[in-house]
Structures are given as structure tokens and as C-alpha cells.
Amino acid sequence: MLPPAASPARQAVRAVVLTSGARPGLRALLDALAASASRPDSVVVLDSSSDDGAAEVVAAASSRTFSVEHVSLDSRMPDRAAVTHWLTSGDVADDDLVWLLPVGCVPEPGTLGRLLAAHRRSPSVGLVGPKHVDATQPGTLRSVGITTTRSGRVVEDPPLGEPDQGQYDLRRDVIAVPLAGTLATAGALRSLRGWERSFGDLGADLDLGWRAHLAGHRVVVAPDARMRSVAALGLATATTGARRRAARRVALARAPWWQVPFLALWVLLSSVTAGLGLLLLKRPRAAVAAFGDVGSLDPFRVIAARHRTRGGRQLQHRDIGSLFVPASAIVRRSLDRAHEAVIAPSRLPDENVRDPEASSGLGRLLVHPALLAVLGALAVVVAAGRDIGGGLVSRFGSGVTGGELVTTRATSSTLWHAAFDGWHGAGLGGDGPASPALALLAIPTWVLEQLPGAGDLTSSAGAVVGALLVLALPLAAVSAYISSRVITSSRSRPIRGAVALLWATTGAAGASVAQGRLGALVALVLLPAVLAGVVMLARPTGTATGAFATSLGAAALGAFAPPLLALVVLACLGVAIVGDNRARARALVPAVLGPLLLGPWLLDVADDWALAATGPGLSQWGTTSTEPLALALLHPGGAGSTPWWVGAVVVAAGLAGLLAPRRVRSVATGAALLGLVSLAAVLVAPRLEFASGADVATGAGVAQGLVTPWAGTFILPLTLALLASAVVGAETLRGRWRTGAAVVLTLAGLLTAGALGWFGFGDVLRTWSDVRPAVAVEQAGNDLANRTLFVDPGTAGAAYRIVGREGGALARSLPQSVEGDAVIADDVSGLLDGTRPDAGPRLAGHAIGFLAVADTAGDDVARRLDSAQGLSRLASRGGYDVWRIAALGGSVDRPVAPTRLSLVTGSDHALVATLGEHGATETTVTARQDAVLTVAEPPAWTEHAEVTLDGRTLTAEAGAERPTYAVPAGTHDLVVEVATEHPWWRALQALALFVVGFLAIPFGTRAFRSRR
């Protein structure tokens, strides 16, 4: 008969209190242990402080029912190192249970008993951890064990702050538990060699649990055992980048050696992918944290930690695979969070709160002030444009010319190259400054070219400008209405509608359309929105997204109207001066980024300050008779300017608004200051001279007299300041007074709209049509890429312009250098007066295939041209007599007309296909002995272009009349490329525009943006 089995000996429970001084939590923890339903057999206080405070507290508690032992350790010894030191040096049996209690956590009365019950359920249990709740809010969870993936990604489960409703009470086996509250067998801790010091706190706890599983010890959590914790105690979430990286290193240190390279690659790829995804979700802080996980790939720390904790493994990694969170669950959770961030959750039926701004039917929509203002502005455009030549629809297909507009057959490609190439512009080109507005115009032009039926457009860029002329005033009304929300309440929709109509129909607005002032048309749309953005930055509701959006708008405004960008920068600086720290930081973003986004154009401004004082169509060519008083009354003069008394209505409304009470730091004060600065600029503008003398080049001939800034540019912000003042004044009124102010502003809007429609835009503008013969248009666009020379004789001499496939500015700005086109001046003069009958072949050398002379030149000029060498008359067209210029060379295989690129061998000229702007091409050529490549461009073109043959760069012959390159015999790959000016700066500019544009987009739900 076998003897009865001996009952297992009872395990002693030792509570180990960790403290670094007599903190208030020490006494509270000892009191909680004394009040515990299941008390420990002994209490050891491991004190790493340098004073006697903890010893005094222990002495006061020594009279309790359990013994309290005080052990002094080295100063500032970490808690985990203190436990390891005590286990190796103290008198603790391997079978004893150690309950680890850092000061700051307080167990509930039944916690120890429940931990003991969980530990005794299975002999394989080595570590047991409690459920941690917040010490100040016991109903809020902090952790229920540590959860992670195989790659060491710590999962926030449960999320910090989630209410404790028992939803995690079925959780048992986990990969690890936090130090605080852990109940473990002393022998298990000794065999594991304690915590790895290089992993910090969370990483060390994760590493200990991971190694415990591999050594055959289960790690469980007892959710019914609750521990109230503060600060970082009970931590199961990687709250810092260091903790995230430490958890990743734990995975690398515990994985089998052959999996480590693959795991490291996965950590790298997943970190970068997660960072990029968070950037797309506009979570910059979280993205930085994700990218920071790459720092965990430190082989030296991983190898050292692996070496210090080697041995003791009894299980394989696959045996504990069920303890990790699957990667698929992480992917699903990430996708769900992304969906919640981007798409707002649908409302329940009882949550469908009615939006007071929403329309409640077709009737309310039709009488909405915003719609009425837009329709009114559109009606004004139709009525006032009655004298413009051509139909309304034809302006969309052909474009409009006249006034400040210089419409040609421009495409998105010509605009793009004109903006960025080092050698650019119409005619023979040049290397002068290029407006950044050309690049912005190329974008809608490209979009238009992709639409069905776009091939029927005479000029795609001209169609964009024509559409802008028609839509500028309605779009300006939309912009003004939306922007007025910044300074008006939701009850002031009639006032906002009246202000929108006033903004779109004042004298400067009408003059901008009637005179083709391209920069002012864009400013009409952008200026209210940009200034409204500046106002928002000064308010507590301002956001970083708004700062970047304002920067983007300011840059676009500066591209078309640089003087107004200067006013926006001043407004931002004003906000930075009077605002608080956050408003100051937000306001400085557009003040700095707005100009910087214009890129290398700033270098041109540094060379010529006048570029910053004007823009496309914002110069006044010739003297003006407008009096200063009329300018102050918003009357810029010229076509489209309504009488001064119309502007006086807006001025009176604005001045009346100044009488309203205000604070110093208010919209009204800012509007007053903006109005004063703008008024000063209006009065000074006619006195600034950009050019003077008898003739100035215009791009379409010459003009007489001065070139000054157009005063209407500065009338625009003056008008906006007056309207803002009027609105703020109306907002201070109550009851019938506010209704009366709305009626007055509405009548003022109807008055300005009626006056502009009555007086009209005049007949300065007209629908554009290409006067070149069809054959000239075809040869300019095909492989020949030749040009047409237009000559307009006058009393003081003949003016000429060269038209080819290249485009230049679509509106006049400053006088342009004519140095490039001046190389043919003697030939043109000699051809007209008969002194150079051989000038035709010389013009052909510049790829001029057609000569068009105004029919006002007289019969003598026509007879001389008929008898000139190489010229043959074609049919007259559009007021010009046209002659064809013969191609160079005597071979029967010579081209049908002069070419931009020619392969010359003796007297033979062979066509080299030209595919791009200013001789740019990529083709194959076959050359004979002693062949040369000639480029019909000025000699200075070689400084901005590169010619390569089979990848080898060619050097132009010195002293040649036009760029000439020696070509060896044989078949070669020829590449002619016009270099981009400042390529690195352009690349950085493009990157900055992309980043700012991305940051300027309001992304996700409003709740998501508030947490970002």
C-alpha cells in the first residue's frame, strides 16, 4: 500500500515595495497592504533614496500584523535592477512568491487573494499580473496585460482611458505583464536573470514575459485583481518613441537567429509604410513616431541583449505564436481608423440636427443672396460686354485680345516652357525674367486640352483667358460672399450678398475686365479669400491648415499681382505683432512661405524691383488723366471705369462703418489700416516711372510715353477695406437698424451693378483671330518650326514682331528687352526701302518663312517686296499683305520652307525635325562629310541650351552668326535641350508647393482634425 501523498508546502508571499524616498504613496501603499483581505507574510521596502524618510515610514508601520523590513540600496537604482539585486543577495527561497509593488500603485483589498488563486490554478504559471485602473478614476482602464505583434509592435489594447465594464475579464494568457503588481515565483525570476536593463521599462517587462514563455513559465493576467496605478505604472502602451523602439528590439532579440534578417526587413518596410500612410492621413506626429521605429534596427544593442540573457529556452517560438496579435488584425484596425479619419460616421435619425445654413427648398435657394449676387454679376458681364467684338461663346474658343492682352496660339506646353526655360519668350526669345503666372496658367490650359473637342480651340491658353474674362466677376462674388463669413454672423446673409455684388461691380472690377488686366482678374477672386485667411489666423479658431492654405493663396496672388502679395505680408506681420504666441506663429507661415513659394522669381525681383510693383496687365502704358480725387473715389480711369459717383457710394458706406465702436485689435481696425496703406499706394502709383521716352516695346509693336504701375491694382484692396468697414459697422446695429443697413447696401450693390452694365466695358477688347495664313500656322507647328514676321510701318519708322510656335506673356507688364529680335532690324529696314534686296535669304536663316506687311505701307513697299530675292506673294489676310520666303539651299531635296534646325553640307540644307520650343528636339540625323548643324536662334541661345550627339556634348563654333555645330559623318542620335533655369531651386520649389498644398487641404472629419 502506497503511503499518502504529502501535501504541498505553503509558499510564503513576500511583498516587495519599491520606493525612492518617503513619498506620500509609500504610506498609502503600506496602509493598503494592511487592509488587504489576504495579507503577505512579510513586506520588504527596497529604498533607493539618499535620505531617511522611507525608514521613518517603515518604523511607524512596524507595529502592523506583518513584518516590514527596510533595505537601503544605492541611490537612484532603477526598480527592476533593485529587485534583481535583492533576489540575488537576499534570503529568499525559490518557492517563495514575490509581489512587486512600486510606490504609486495601490492594490484593492481582494487583489492579492485573486492573484494567488490565478497562480495556483496551474503549476506552470510563473508570472501573474493584475488589471490596472486609473488611480484618480477607478472606472477607467490602464492595462490588462501587454499585447504585441511578433515584430514587437505594442498594441494599445485596451485603449488608454477606456471604461472598465468587464469586457476584458476573460483574458488569461498574455505575452507579458507590467512590473507593478506582478506576482512571480522567486526561482522563476532568478532563472530568467531578471530584467534586461537596455530595454527600459515597458521593453524590459515585455522581454521578461517573452523569455518566461520560452523558458516554460506561463504569464497570465487576473482581470478580477485590480490595481490602482498612477503615472507610468501599469504601463502597457508604447507612449514614447524610445518605448516603441525598445519593444521592436525585444522582438529582434527573442526571434530565432535565422529569422532576424527577415524580421529586421519587415520592421523597416512596415515602419516606412506606416509613416507614409500617416503622412497621407495628415498625422505628422504619428508619422514621425512611425519613422522613428527604424531606429530600433541597432544590431549592437540587440546582440548585446541577446548575449546577456542567453540560455534557458525550453519552447520554440512557434509554441507561443497564439499569444501575439496577428498582422492582419493590425491592418484591419489601421484601415478602420483611416476610414473613421476620412469619412464621418453616419448620423442616427435622432441625431440629424438641421443646419441653419442649409437650404430648405428650391424657393429658398432661388432667393439666396449668394446665388442672386452671382447671377447679378454674370448678368452685368453679359450686358457690359455688348461692345466686345465677336460672340460671347467665341471668346471661350478663340480668346480675347486688346487692351493689356497679347493673345497668341499659346498652349500649356508653350506657357510651361516660357515660365521655366532659361531661353524663352516669343520671337527669337531671350533670357529675361519670366512671370510665375505663366506656369499657373499652364495648369488650367492643360486641363482644357484634355477635354473632348478641345482640338477645335484656336488657342487653348486664349480660351482660358477668355473664360476668365467672362467668369471673373461671378467668381469674385462667390469669393467675397464666402470670405465675408469671417467678419459677419450667420444672420447677415443679405449683407453678405450685397457686399459680394458690390465687390464684383465696382470701378476697378469693371476696368480689370474691360482693359484685359489679367493679374487684376485673378486678384478679384483671390484677394478676399487670402485676406479672410489672414483674419482667421488671428483668432483662437485658426489652424495650421488655414496657415498653409493662406500661404498657397498668397503665392498664387503674388504670381499674378505681386504688389498685393506685399500687402498680404504686411497684414500677416500686423497679426504677428498684435496676436498671441499661437497666432503669431500661424501668421508668420504665409508671411514667409508666400514669397518663398515663388522660387527663383525672387532673384529677378532682386535685380529689378519694378517686377514686384506690377504684374500681368498691371502696368499703365502712357499717361493717364485721372485725378487723385477720382482715384480716391475708386475710379481708376479708362474703359470699364464707372463714374466717380458710383465709387463714392462704397466710400460713404465704408466711412460710415468707421463710426461704429471697435476694439483696437479688431477686423475694423485692420481694415482701416489696410485702407490707409492702399490709398497711399493708389496716389503714389502714377508717380512711379518704370520706363520713359519716345518708344517702349509692347510685344505687339511700340507705345509712346511712360510706363507706371496701374493705380487700379491698389484700388482693389482699398475697396475691400471699405466694404469690410461697412460690414463691421452694419454688424454693430440691432433690429431695424441692421435691416436698414442691409437694404442700403443692397441698393448700393444694385446701383454699382446697374451702372457697370449701363456704361459697359467699351470696345477695347475683341475676339482674337490668327491673321497668319493657314500654311504659316501649319509650318510653325510642324517639324519646320519656322516663324512669321509682322511689319507695321509708321511715321517714325517700322515696328515688327516675330510670331512662331513659342509663346510669351499673355498680358503686358514691363517693357521687354528686344535685343534678340533686334538682330534682323537692318534686314527688315533694307527689305522695305529696297537697299537690301538679298535680305530674304538672311531672314530665312532665322527660320522666318513668311513676311506680313500692313496694307497701309503703300504700293511702293509692295513692289519692292515683289521684286526681292526669295520672296513670293500670297493672298492678303486680316489687313496684311503676305509674302512667302523661300528655303535656303540649291538642292532639289531642300525643305519646302526655312527650318529652325538644318543640317548644312556646302550649299545643301537638310531638314532636322524640331519638336519643342526654341529648337529643342530629339531625333536621328544622317550627316555627310563636313556637315554642320545650324540653329535659327540668336548666339546667346547657346548659353542656355545643350546639343548632344550620341550622348557627347557639342561645342558651338565661335563667332558664327547663329549657333553652328560640327557634325561627323554617319547616323547619330541628336538631342537639343533648352535647360531649365535654376533646376535645383525649381525642384525644391515643386516639392515645397506639393507639401504646402497637401498641408493646406482640410483632411478627415472635424473630430479627427481636432485630435491631430
mmCIF file of C-alpha atoms in Angstrom, residues 318-615:
data_model
loop_
_atom_site.group_PDB
_atom_site.id
_atom_site.type_symbol
_atom_site.label_atom_id
_atom_site.label_comp_id
_atom_site.label_asym_id
_atom_site.label_seq_id
_atom_site.Cartn_x
_atom_site.Cartn_y
_atom_site.Cartn_z
ATOM 1 C CA ARG A 318 6.017 28.719 -32.773
ATOM 2 C CA ASP A 319 4.737 27.277 -29.484
ATOM 3 C CA ILE A 320 3.796 30.741 -28.228
ATOM 4 C CA GLY A 321 2.522 32.091 -31.543
ATOM 5 C CA SER A 322 -1.080 32.316 -30.311
ATOM 6 C CA LEU A 323 -0.079 34.979 -27.774
ATOM 7 C CA PHE A 324 0.731 37.533 -30.462
ATOM 8 C CA VAL A 325 -1.708 39.774 -32.281
ATOM 9 C CA PRO A 326 -1.888 38.739 -35.966
ATOM 10 C CA ALA A 327 -0.621 41.220 -38.526
ATOM 11 C CA SER A 328 -3.975 41.013 -40.317
ATOM 12 C CA ALA A 329 -5.696 42.399 -37.235
ATOM 13 C CA ILE A 330 -3.319 45.365 -37.217
ATOM 14 C CA VAL A 331 -4.023 46.014 -40.895
ATOM 15 C CA ARG A 332 -7.782 45.874 -40.332
ATOM 16 C CA ARG A 333 -7.546 48.181 -37.360
ATOM 17 C CA SER A 334 -5.413 50.662 -39.309
ATOM 18 C CA LEU A 335 -7.868 50.649 -42.213
ATOM 19 C CA ASP A 336 -10.773 51.193 -39.849
ATOM 20 C CA ARG A 337 -9.034 54.139 -38.236
ATOM 21 C CA ALA A 338 -8.207 55.603 -41.635
ATOM 22 C CA HIS A 339 -11.845 55.237 -42.664
ATOM 23 C CA GLU A 340 -13.012 56.943 -39.473
ATOM 24 C CA ALA A 341 -10.490 59.726 -40.028
ATOM 25 C CA VAL A 342 -11.580 60.449 -43.589
ATOM 26 C CA ILE A 343 -15.312 59.706 -43.536
ATOM 27 C CA ALA A 344 -17.527 60.938 -40.760
ATOM 28 C CA PRO A 345 -19.795 58.283 -39.228
ATOM 29 C CA SER A 346 -23.354 58.366 -40.426
ATOM 30 C CA ARG A 347 -25.841 60.054 -38.126
ATOM 31 C CA LEU A 348 -28.651 58.245 -36.446
ATOM 32 C CA PRO A 349 -32.136 59.524 -37.252
ATOM 33 C CA ASP A 350 -32.437 61.349 -33.920
ATOM 34 C CA GLU A 351 -29.019 62.961 -34.461
ATOM 35 C CA ASN A 352 -29.999 64.657 -37.719
ATOM 36 C CA VAL A 353 -29.729 68.218 -36.495
ATOM 37 C CA ARG A 354 -30.890 70.742 -39.008
ATOM 38 C CA ASP A 355 -28.221 73.059 -40.356
ATOM 39 C CA PRO A 356 -29.436 76.670 -40.180
ATOM 40 C CA GLU A 357 -27.386 77.495 -43.274
ATOM 41 C CA ALA A 358 -28.878 74.643 -45.286
ATOM 42 C CA SER A 359 -31.444 75.368 -47.904
ATOM 43 C CA SER A 360 -34.921 74.054 -47.150
ATOM 44 C CA GLY A 361 -36.217 74.014 -50.667
ATOM 45 C CA LEU A 362 -35.940 75.308 -54.187
ATOM 46 C CA GLY A 363 -37.690 78.518 -53.278
ATOM 47 C CA ARG A 364 -35.174 79.455 -50.587
ATOM 48 C CA LEU A 365 -32.337 78.520 -52.893
ATOM 49 C CA LEU A 366 -33.569 80.805 -55.646
ATOM 50 C CA VAL A 367 -33.723 83.799 -53.324
ATOM 51 C CA HIS A 368 -30.461 83.052 -51.546
ATOM 52 C CA PRO A 369 -28.298 86.231 -51.517
ATOM 53 C CA ALA A 370 -25.210 84.349 -52.682
ATOM 54 C CA LEU A 371 -26.954 82.994 -55.776
ATOM 55 C CA LEU A 372 -28.521 86.359 -56.524
ATOM 56 C CA ALA A 373 -25.150 88.103 -56.246
ATOM 57 C CA VAL A 374 -23.513 85.618 -58.622
ATOM 58 C CA LEU A 375 -26.351 85.796 -61.130
ATOM 59 C CA GLY A 376 -26.292 89.581 -60.916
ATOM 60 C CA ALA A 377 -22.557 89.675 -61.617
ATOM 61 C CA LEU A 378 -22.994 87.314 -64.573
ATOM 62 C CA ALA A 379 -25.792 89.473 -65.955
ATOM 63 C CA VAL A 380 -23.552 92.525 -65.680
ATOM 64 C CA VAL A 381 -20.832 90.764 -67.680
ATOM 65 C CA VAL A 382 -23.259 89.864 -70.437
ATOM 66 C CA ALA A 383 -24.740 93.369 -70.559
ATOM 67 C CA ALA A 384 -21.487 95.293 -70.234
ATOM 68 C CA GLY A 385 -19.693 93.142 -72.827
ATOM 69 C CA ARG A 386 -22.058 94.039 -75.642
ATOM 70 C CA ASP A 387 -19.439 96.118 -77.450
ATOM 71 C CA ILE A 388 -16.708 93.476 -77.406
ATOM 72 C CA GLY A 389 -16.207 92.093 -80.890
ATOM 73 C CA GLY A 390 -17.349 88.552 -81.518
ATOM 74 C CA GLY A 391 -19.908 86.485 -79.694
ATOM 75 C CA LEU A 392 -19.857 85.554 -76.045
ATOM 76 C CA VAL A 393 -19.250 81.882 -76.813
ATOM 77 C CA SER A 394 -16.498 82.617 -79.328
ATOM 78 C CA ARG A 395 -14.421 84.217 -76.576
ATOM 79 C CA PHE A 396 -14.179 80.793 -74.960
ATOM 80 C CA GLY A 397 -12.941 79.188 -78.163
ATOM 81 C CA SER A 398 -10.566 81.833 -79.517
ATOM 82 C CA GLY A 399 -9.654 84.050 -76.624
ATOM 83 C CA VAL A 400 -9.770 87.810 -76.363
ATOM 84 C CA THR A 401 -7.158 90.357 -77.329
ATOM 85 C CA GLY A 402 -6.804 94.085 -76.978
ATOM 86 C CA GLY A 403 -6.030 96.340 -74.064
ATOM 87 C CA GLU A 404 -3.335 94.653 -71.985
ATOM 88 C CA LEU A 405 -3.870 91.217 -73.512
ATOM 89 C CA VAL A 406 -1.470 89.754 -76.074
ATOM 90 C CA THR A 407 -3.249 86.591 -77.155
ATOM 91 C CA THR A 408 -1.459 84.107 -79.418
ATOM 92 C CA ARG A 409 -1.715 80.402 -80.207
ATOM 93 C CA ALA A 410 -0.331 79.559 -76.783
ATOM 94 C CA THR A 411 -0.681 76.068 -75.367
ATOM 95 C CA SER A 412 0.091 74.566 -71.998
ATOM 96 C CA SER A 413 3.493 73.486 -73.350
ATOM 97 C CA THR A 414 4.452 76.955 -74.574
ATOM 98 C CA LEU A 415 3.353 78.527 -71.284
ATOM 99 C CA TRP A 416 5.303 75.956 -69.266
ATOM 100 C CA HIS A 417 8.499 76.422 -71.251
ATOM 101 C CA ALA A 418 8.092 80.189 -71.210
ATOM 102 C CA ALA A 419 7.952 80.038 -67.413
ATOM 103 C CA PHE A 420 10.866 77.682 -66.743
ATOM 104 C CA ASP A 421 13.315 77.547 -69.653
ATOM 105 C CA GLY A 422 16.474 79.596 -69.453
ATOM 106 C CA TRP A 423 15.848 80.814 -73.041
ATOM 107 C CA HIS A 424 12.179 81.618 -73.514
ATOM 108 C CA GLY A 425 9.629 84.023 -74.899
ATOM 109 C CA ALA A 426 8.083 84.875 -78.238
ATOM 110 C CA GLY A 427 10.016 85.841 -81.351
ATOM 111 C CA LEU A 428 13.695 84.948 -81.232
ATOM 112 C CA GLY A 429 13.443 84.715 -77.450
ATOM 113 C CA GLY A 430 15.622 85.960 -74.651
ATOM 114 C CA ASP A 431 16.792 85.196 -71.127
ATOM 115 C CA GLY A 432 14.897 87.930 -69.297
ATOM 116 C CA PRO A 433 12.619 87.381 -66.285
ATOM 117 C CA ALA A 434 9.539 85.221 -66.757
ATOM 118 C CA SER A 435 6.341 85.689 -64.781
ATOM 119 C CA PRO A 436 5.415 82.777 -62.473
ATOM 120 C CA ALA A 437 1.829 83.391 -63.595
ATOM 121 C CA LEU A 438 2.625 81.580 -66.838
ATOM 122 C CA ALA A 439 3.167 78.298 -65.010
ATOM 123 C CA LEU A 440 -0.110 78.672 -63.131
ATOM 124 C CA LEU A 441 -1.961 79.436 -66.372
ATOM 125 C CA ALA A 442 -0.434 76.335 -67.955
ATOM 126 C CA ILE A 443 -2.291 74.100 -65.486
ATOM 127 C CA PRO A 444 -5.897 75.022 -66.439
ATOM 128 C CA THR A 445 -4.779 75.218 -70.070
ATOM 129 C CA TRP A 446 -3.561 71.620 -69.899
ATOM 130 C CA VAL A 447 -6.824 70.533 -68.278
ATOM 131 C CA LEU A 448 -8.765 72.258 -71.051
ATOM 132 C CA GLU A 449 -6.681 70.497 -73.686
ATOM 133 C CA GLN A 450 -7.665 67.103 -72.271
ATOM 134 C CA LEU A 451 -11.399 67.735 -72.670
ATOM 135 C CA PRO A 452 -13.279 66.337 -75.661
ATOM 136 C CA GLY A 453 -13.473 68.834 -78.504
ATOM 137 C CA ALA A 454 -10.514 70.856 -77.233
ATOM 138 C CA GLY A 455 -8.815 70.373 -80.601
ATOM 139 C CA ASP A 456 -11.262 72.848 -82.138
ATOM 140 C CA LEU A 457 -9.939 75.693 -79.999
ATOM 141 C CA THR A 458 -7.969 78.339 -81.829
ATOM 142 C CA SER A 459 -5.802 78.884 -78.747
ATOM 143 C CA SER A 460 -6.231 76.833 -75.598
ATOM 144 C CA ALA A 461 -4.477 79.425 -73.433
ATOM 145 C CA GLY A 462 -6.511 82.178 -75.074
ATOM 146 C CA ALA A 463 -9.678 80.219 -74.301
ATOM 147 C CA VAL A 464 -8.672 80.093 -70.622
ATOM 148 C CA VAL A 465 -8.120 83.859 -70.570
ATOM 149 C CA GLY A 466 -11.411 84.402 -72.393
ATOM 150 C CA ALA A 467 -13.227 82.255 -69.850
ATOM 151 C CA LEU A 468 -11.590 84.195 -67.037
ATOM 152 C CA LEU A 469 -12.804 87.484 -68.535
ATOM 153 C CA VAL A 470 -16.375 86.182 -68.563
ATOM 154 C CA LEU A 471 -16.299 84.396 -65.196
ATOM 155 C CA ALA A 472 -14.053 86.693 -63.144
ATOM 156 C CA LEU A 473 -16.861 88.848 -61.755
ATOM 157 C CA PRO A 474 -19.190 85.940 -60.812
ATOM 158 C CA LEU A 475 -16.251 84.111 -59.203
ATOM 159 C CA ALA A 476 -15.303 87.295 -57.381
ATOM 160 C CA ALA A 477 -18.840 87.470 -55.992
ATOM 161 C CA VAL A 478 -18.573 83.869 -54.758
ATOM 162 C CA SER A 479 -15.207 84.557 -53.130
ATOM 163 C CA ALA A 480 -16.453 87.735 -51.450
ATOM 164 C CA TYR A 481 -19.580 86.038 -50.126
ATOM 165 C CA ILE A 482 -17.713 83.093 -48.634
ATOM 166 C CA SER A 483 -14.937 85.274 -47.238
ATOM 167 C CA SER A 484 -17.413 87.665 -45.614
ATOM 168 C CA ARG A 485 -18.390 84.830 -43.273
ATOM 169 C CA VAL A 486 -15.186 85.624 -41.401
ATOM 170 C CA ILE A 487 -16.459 89.033 -40.283
ATOM 171 C CA THR A 488 -20.248 88.592 -40.344
ATOM 172 C CA SER A 489 -22.658 86.406 -38.443
ATOM 173 C CA SER A 490 -24.969 83.758 -39.839
ATOM 174 C CA ARG A 491 -27.863 86.227 -39.630
ATOM 175 C CA SER A 492 -26.264 88.620 -42.132
ATOM 176 C CA ARG A 493 -26.732 86.737 -45.390
ATOM 177 C CA PRO A 494 -28.401 89.725 -47.104
ATOM 178 C CA ILE A 495 -25.486 91.918 -46.081
ATOM 179 C CA ARG A 496 -23.018 89.333 -47.368
ATOM 180 C CA GLY A 497 -24.856 89.089 -50.686
ATOM 181 C CA ALA A 498 -24.868 92.863 -51.099
ATOM 182 C CA VAL A 499 -21.158 93.059 -50.313
ATOM 183 C CA ALA A 500 -20.420 90.298 -52.831
ATOM 184 C CA LEU A 501 -22.255 92.198 -55.573
ATOM 185 C CA LEU A 502 -20.535 95.452 -54.609
ATOM 186 C CA TRP A 503 -17.099 93.831 -54.778
ATOM 187 C CA ALA A 504 -17.768 92.352 -58.214
ATOM 188 C CA THR A 505 -19.155 95.527 -59.843
ATOM 189 C CA THR A 506 -17.060 98.439 -58.602
ATOM 190 C CA GLY A 507 -14.989 100.569 -60.956
ATOM 191 C CA ALA A 508 -11.744 98.645 -60.512
ATOM 192 C CA ALA A 509 -13.532 95.355 -61.218
ATOM 193 C CA GLY A 510 -15.093 96.683 -64.399
ATOM 194 C CA ALA A 511 -11.806 98.230 -65.538
ATOM 195 C CA SER A 512 -9.984 94.958 -64.899
ATOM 196 C CA VAL A 513 -12.268 93.155 -67.335
ATOM 197 C CA ALA A 514 -12.640 95.933 -69.898
ATOM 198 C CA GLN A 515 -8.899 96.557 -70.180
ATOM 199 C CA GLY A 516 -7.838 92.902 -70.090
ATOM 200 C CA ARG A 517 -5.802 93.249 -66.893
ATOM 201 C CA LEU A 518 -5.086 89.603 -66.251
ATOM 202 C CA GLY A 519 -3.464 89.984 -62.839
ATOM 203 C CA ALA A 520 -6.367 92.047 -61.533
ATOM 204 C CA LEU A 521 -8.879 89.454 -62.721
ATOM 205 C CA VAL A 522 -7.189 86.796 -60.619
ATOM 206 C CA ALA A 523 -6.840 89.205 -57.691
ATOM 207 C CA LEU A 524 -10.590 89.848 -57.769
ATOM 208 C CA VAL A 525 -11.094 86.166 -56.930
ATOM 209 C CA LEU A 526 -8.151 85.505 -54.607
ATOM 210 C CA LEU A 527 -7.754 88.717 -52.605
ATOM 211 C CA PRO A 528 -10.916 88.366 -50.431
ATOM 212 C CA ALA A 529 -10.117 84.734 -49.659
ATOM 213 C CA VAL A 530 -6.468 85.396 -48.783
ATOM 214 C CA LEU A 531 -7.228 88.356 -46.520
ATOM 215 C CA ALA A 532 -10.031 86.382 -44.870
ATOM 216 C CA GLY A 533 -7.488 83.645 -44.210
ATOM 217 C CA VAL A 534 -5.188 86.179 -42.545
ATOM 218 C CA VAL A 535 -8.054 87.319 -40.317
ATOM 219 C CA MET A 536 -8.787 83.730 -39.306
ATOM 220 C CA LEU A 537 -5.159 83.192 -38.308
ATOM 221 C CA ALA A 538 -5.534 85.931 -35.697
ATOM 222 C CA ARG A 539 -8.409 84.120 -33.993
ATOM 223 C CA PRO A 540 -8.316 81.243 -31.497
ATOM 224 C CA THR A 541 -10.081 79.079 -34.079
ATOM 225 C CA GLY A 542 -7.204 79.493 -36.517
ATOM 226 C CA THR A 543 -5.458 76.294 -37.582
ATOM 227 C CA ALA A 544 -2.187 75.235 -39.147
ATOM 228 C CA THR A 545 -4.162 74.028 -42.163
ATOM 229 C CA GLY A 546 -5.517 77.549 -42.578
ATOM 230 C CA ALA A 547 -1.999 78.966 -42.364
ATOM 231 C CA PHE A 548 -0.765 76.735 -45.178
ATOM 232 C CA ALA A 549 -3.877 77.378 -47.271
ATOM 233 C CA THR A 550 -3.340 81.113 -46.870
ATOM 234 C CA SER A 551 0.300 80.640 -47.892
ATOM 235 C CA LEU A 552 -0.752 78.867 -51.061
ATOM 236 C CA GLY A 553 -3.317 81.545 -51.893
ATOM 237 C CA ALA A 554 -0.813 84.301 -51.173
ATOM 238 C CA ALA A 555 1.735 82.699 -53.507
ATOM 239 C CA ALA A 556 -0.843 82.418 -56.316
ATOM 240 C CA LEU A 557 -1.882 86.016 -55.706
ATOM 241 C CA GLY A 558 1.764 87.103 -55.810
ATOM 242 C CA ALA A 559 2.308 85.327 -59.115
ATOM 243 C CA PHE A 560 -0.378 87.456 -60.785
ATOM 244 C CA ALA A 561 -0.321 90.596 -58.624
ATOM 245 C CA PRO A 562 2.970 90.955 -56.702
ATOM 246 C CA PRO A 563 2.037 94.328 -55.119
ATOM 247 C CA LEU A 564 -0.934 92.704 -53.421
ATOM 248 C CA LEU A 565 1.315 89.976 -52.030
ATOM 249 C CA ALA A 566 3.293 92.726 -50.318
ATOM 250 C CA LEU A 567 0.061 93.969 -48.699
ATOM 251 C CA VAL A 568 -0.797 90.430 -47.556
ATOM 252 C CA VAL A 569 2.657 90.061 -45.989
ATOM 253 C CA LEU A 570 2.146 93.367 -44.162
ATOM 254 C CA ALA A 571 -1.223 92.152 -42.905
ATOM 255 C CA CYS A 572 0.368 88.924 -41.640
ATOM 256 C CA LEU A 573 3.085 90.855 -39.864
ATOM 257 C CA GLY A 574 0.408 93.018 -38.255
ATOM 258 C CA VAL A 575 -1.336 89.897 -36.934
ATOM 259 C CA ALA A 576 2.002 88.602 -35.663
ATOM 260 C CA ILE A 577 2.581 91.850 -33.769
ATOM 261 C CA VAL A 578 -0.784 92.106 -32.027
ATOM 262 C CA GLY A 579 -1.631 88.387 -31.707
ATOM 263 C CA ASP A 580 -0.693 85.869 -29.062
ATOM 264 C CA ASN A 581 2.086 83.329 -29.493
ATOM 265 C CA ARG A 582 -0.014 80.814 -31.421
ATOM 266 C CA ALA A 583 -1.496 83.484 -33.684
ATOM 267 C CA ARG A 584 1.985 84.881 -34.245
ATOM 268 C CA ALA A 585 3.318 81.502 -35.334
ATOM 269 C CA ARG A 586 0.376 80.942 -37.680
ATOM 270 C CA ALA A 587 0.608 84.410 -39.221
ATOM 271 C CA LEU A 588 4.329 84.121 -39.906
ATOM 272 C CA VAL A 589 3.754 80.995 -42.021
ATOM 273 C CA PRO A 590 2.123 82.802 -45.002
ATOM 274 C CA ALA A 591 4.324 85.871 -44.460
ATOM 275 C CA VAL A 592 7.384 83.697 -45.112
ATOM 276 C CA LEU A 593 6.092 80.885 -47.308
ATOM 277 C CA GLY A 594 4.001 83.099 -49.599
ATOM 278 C CA PRO A 595 7.008 84.827 -51.205
ATOM 279 C CA LEU A 596 9.311 81.794 -50.955
ATOM 280 C CA LEU A 597 6.925 79.623 -52.972
ATOM 281 C CA LEU A 598 7.528 81.927 -55.951
ATOM 282 C CA GLY A 599 11.016 80.440 -56.198
ATOM 283 C CA PRO A 600 13.717 81.877 -58.487
ATOM 284 C CA TRP A 601 11.467 84.777 -59.464
ATOM 285 C CA LEU A 602 12.708 86.406 -56.255
ATOM 286 C CA LEU A 603 16.154 86.681 -57.852
ATOM 287 C CA ASP A 604 14.628 88.636 -60.722
ATOM 288 C CA VAL A 605 12.964 90.943 -58.202
ATOM 289 C CA ALA A 606 16.304 91.477 -56.506
ATOM 290 C CA ASP A 607 17.732 92.584 -59.863
ATOM 291 C CA ASP A 608 14.743 94.763 -60.791
ATOM 292 C CA TRP A 609 12.425 95.938 -58.015
ATOM 293 C CA ALA A 610 9.851 97.069 -60.580
ATOM 294 C CA LEU A 611 8.823 93.434 -61.076
ATOM 295 C CA ALA A 612 7.364 93.460 -57.566
ATOM 296 C CA ALA A 613 5.360 96.635 -58.288
ATOM 297 C CA THR A 614 3.437 95.304 -61.271
ATOM 298 C CA GLY A 615 2.247 92.081 -62.861
#
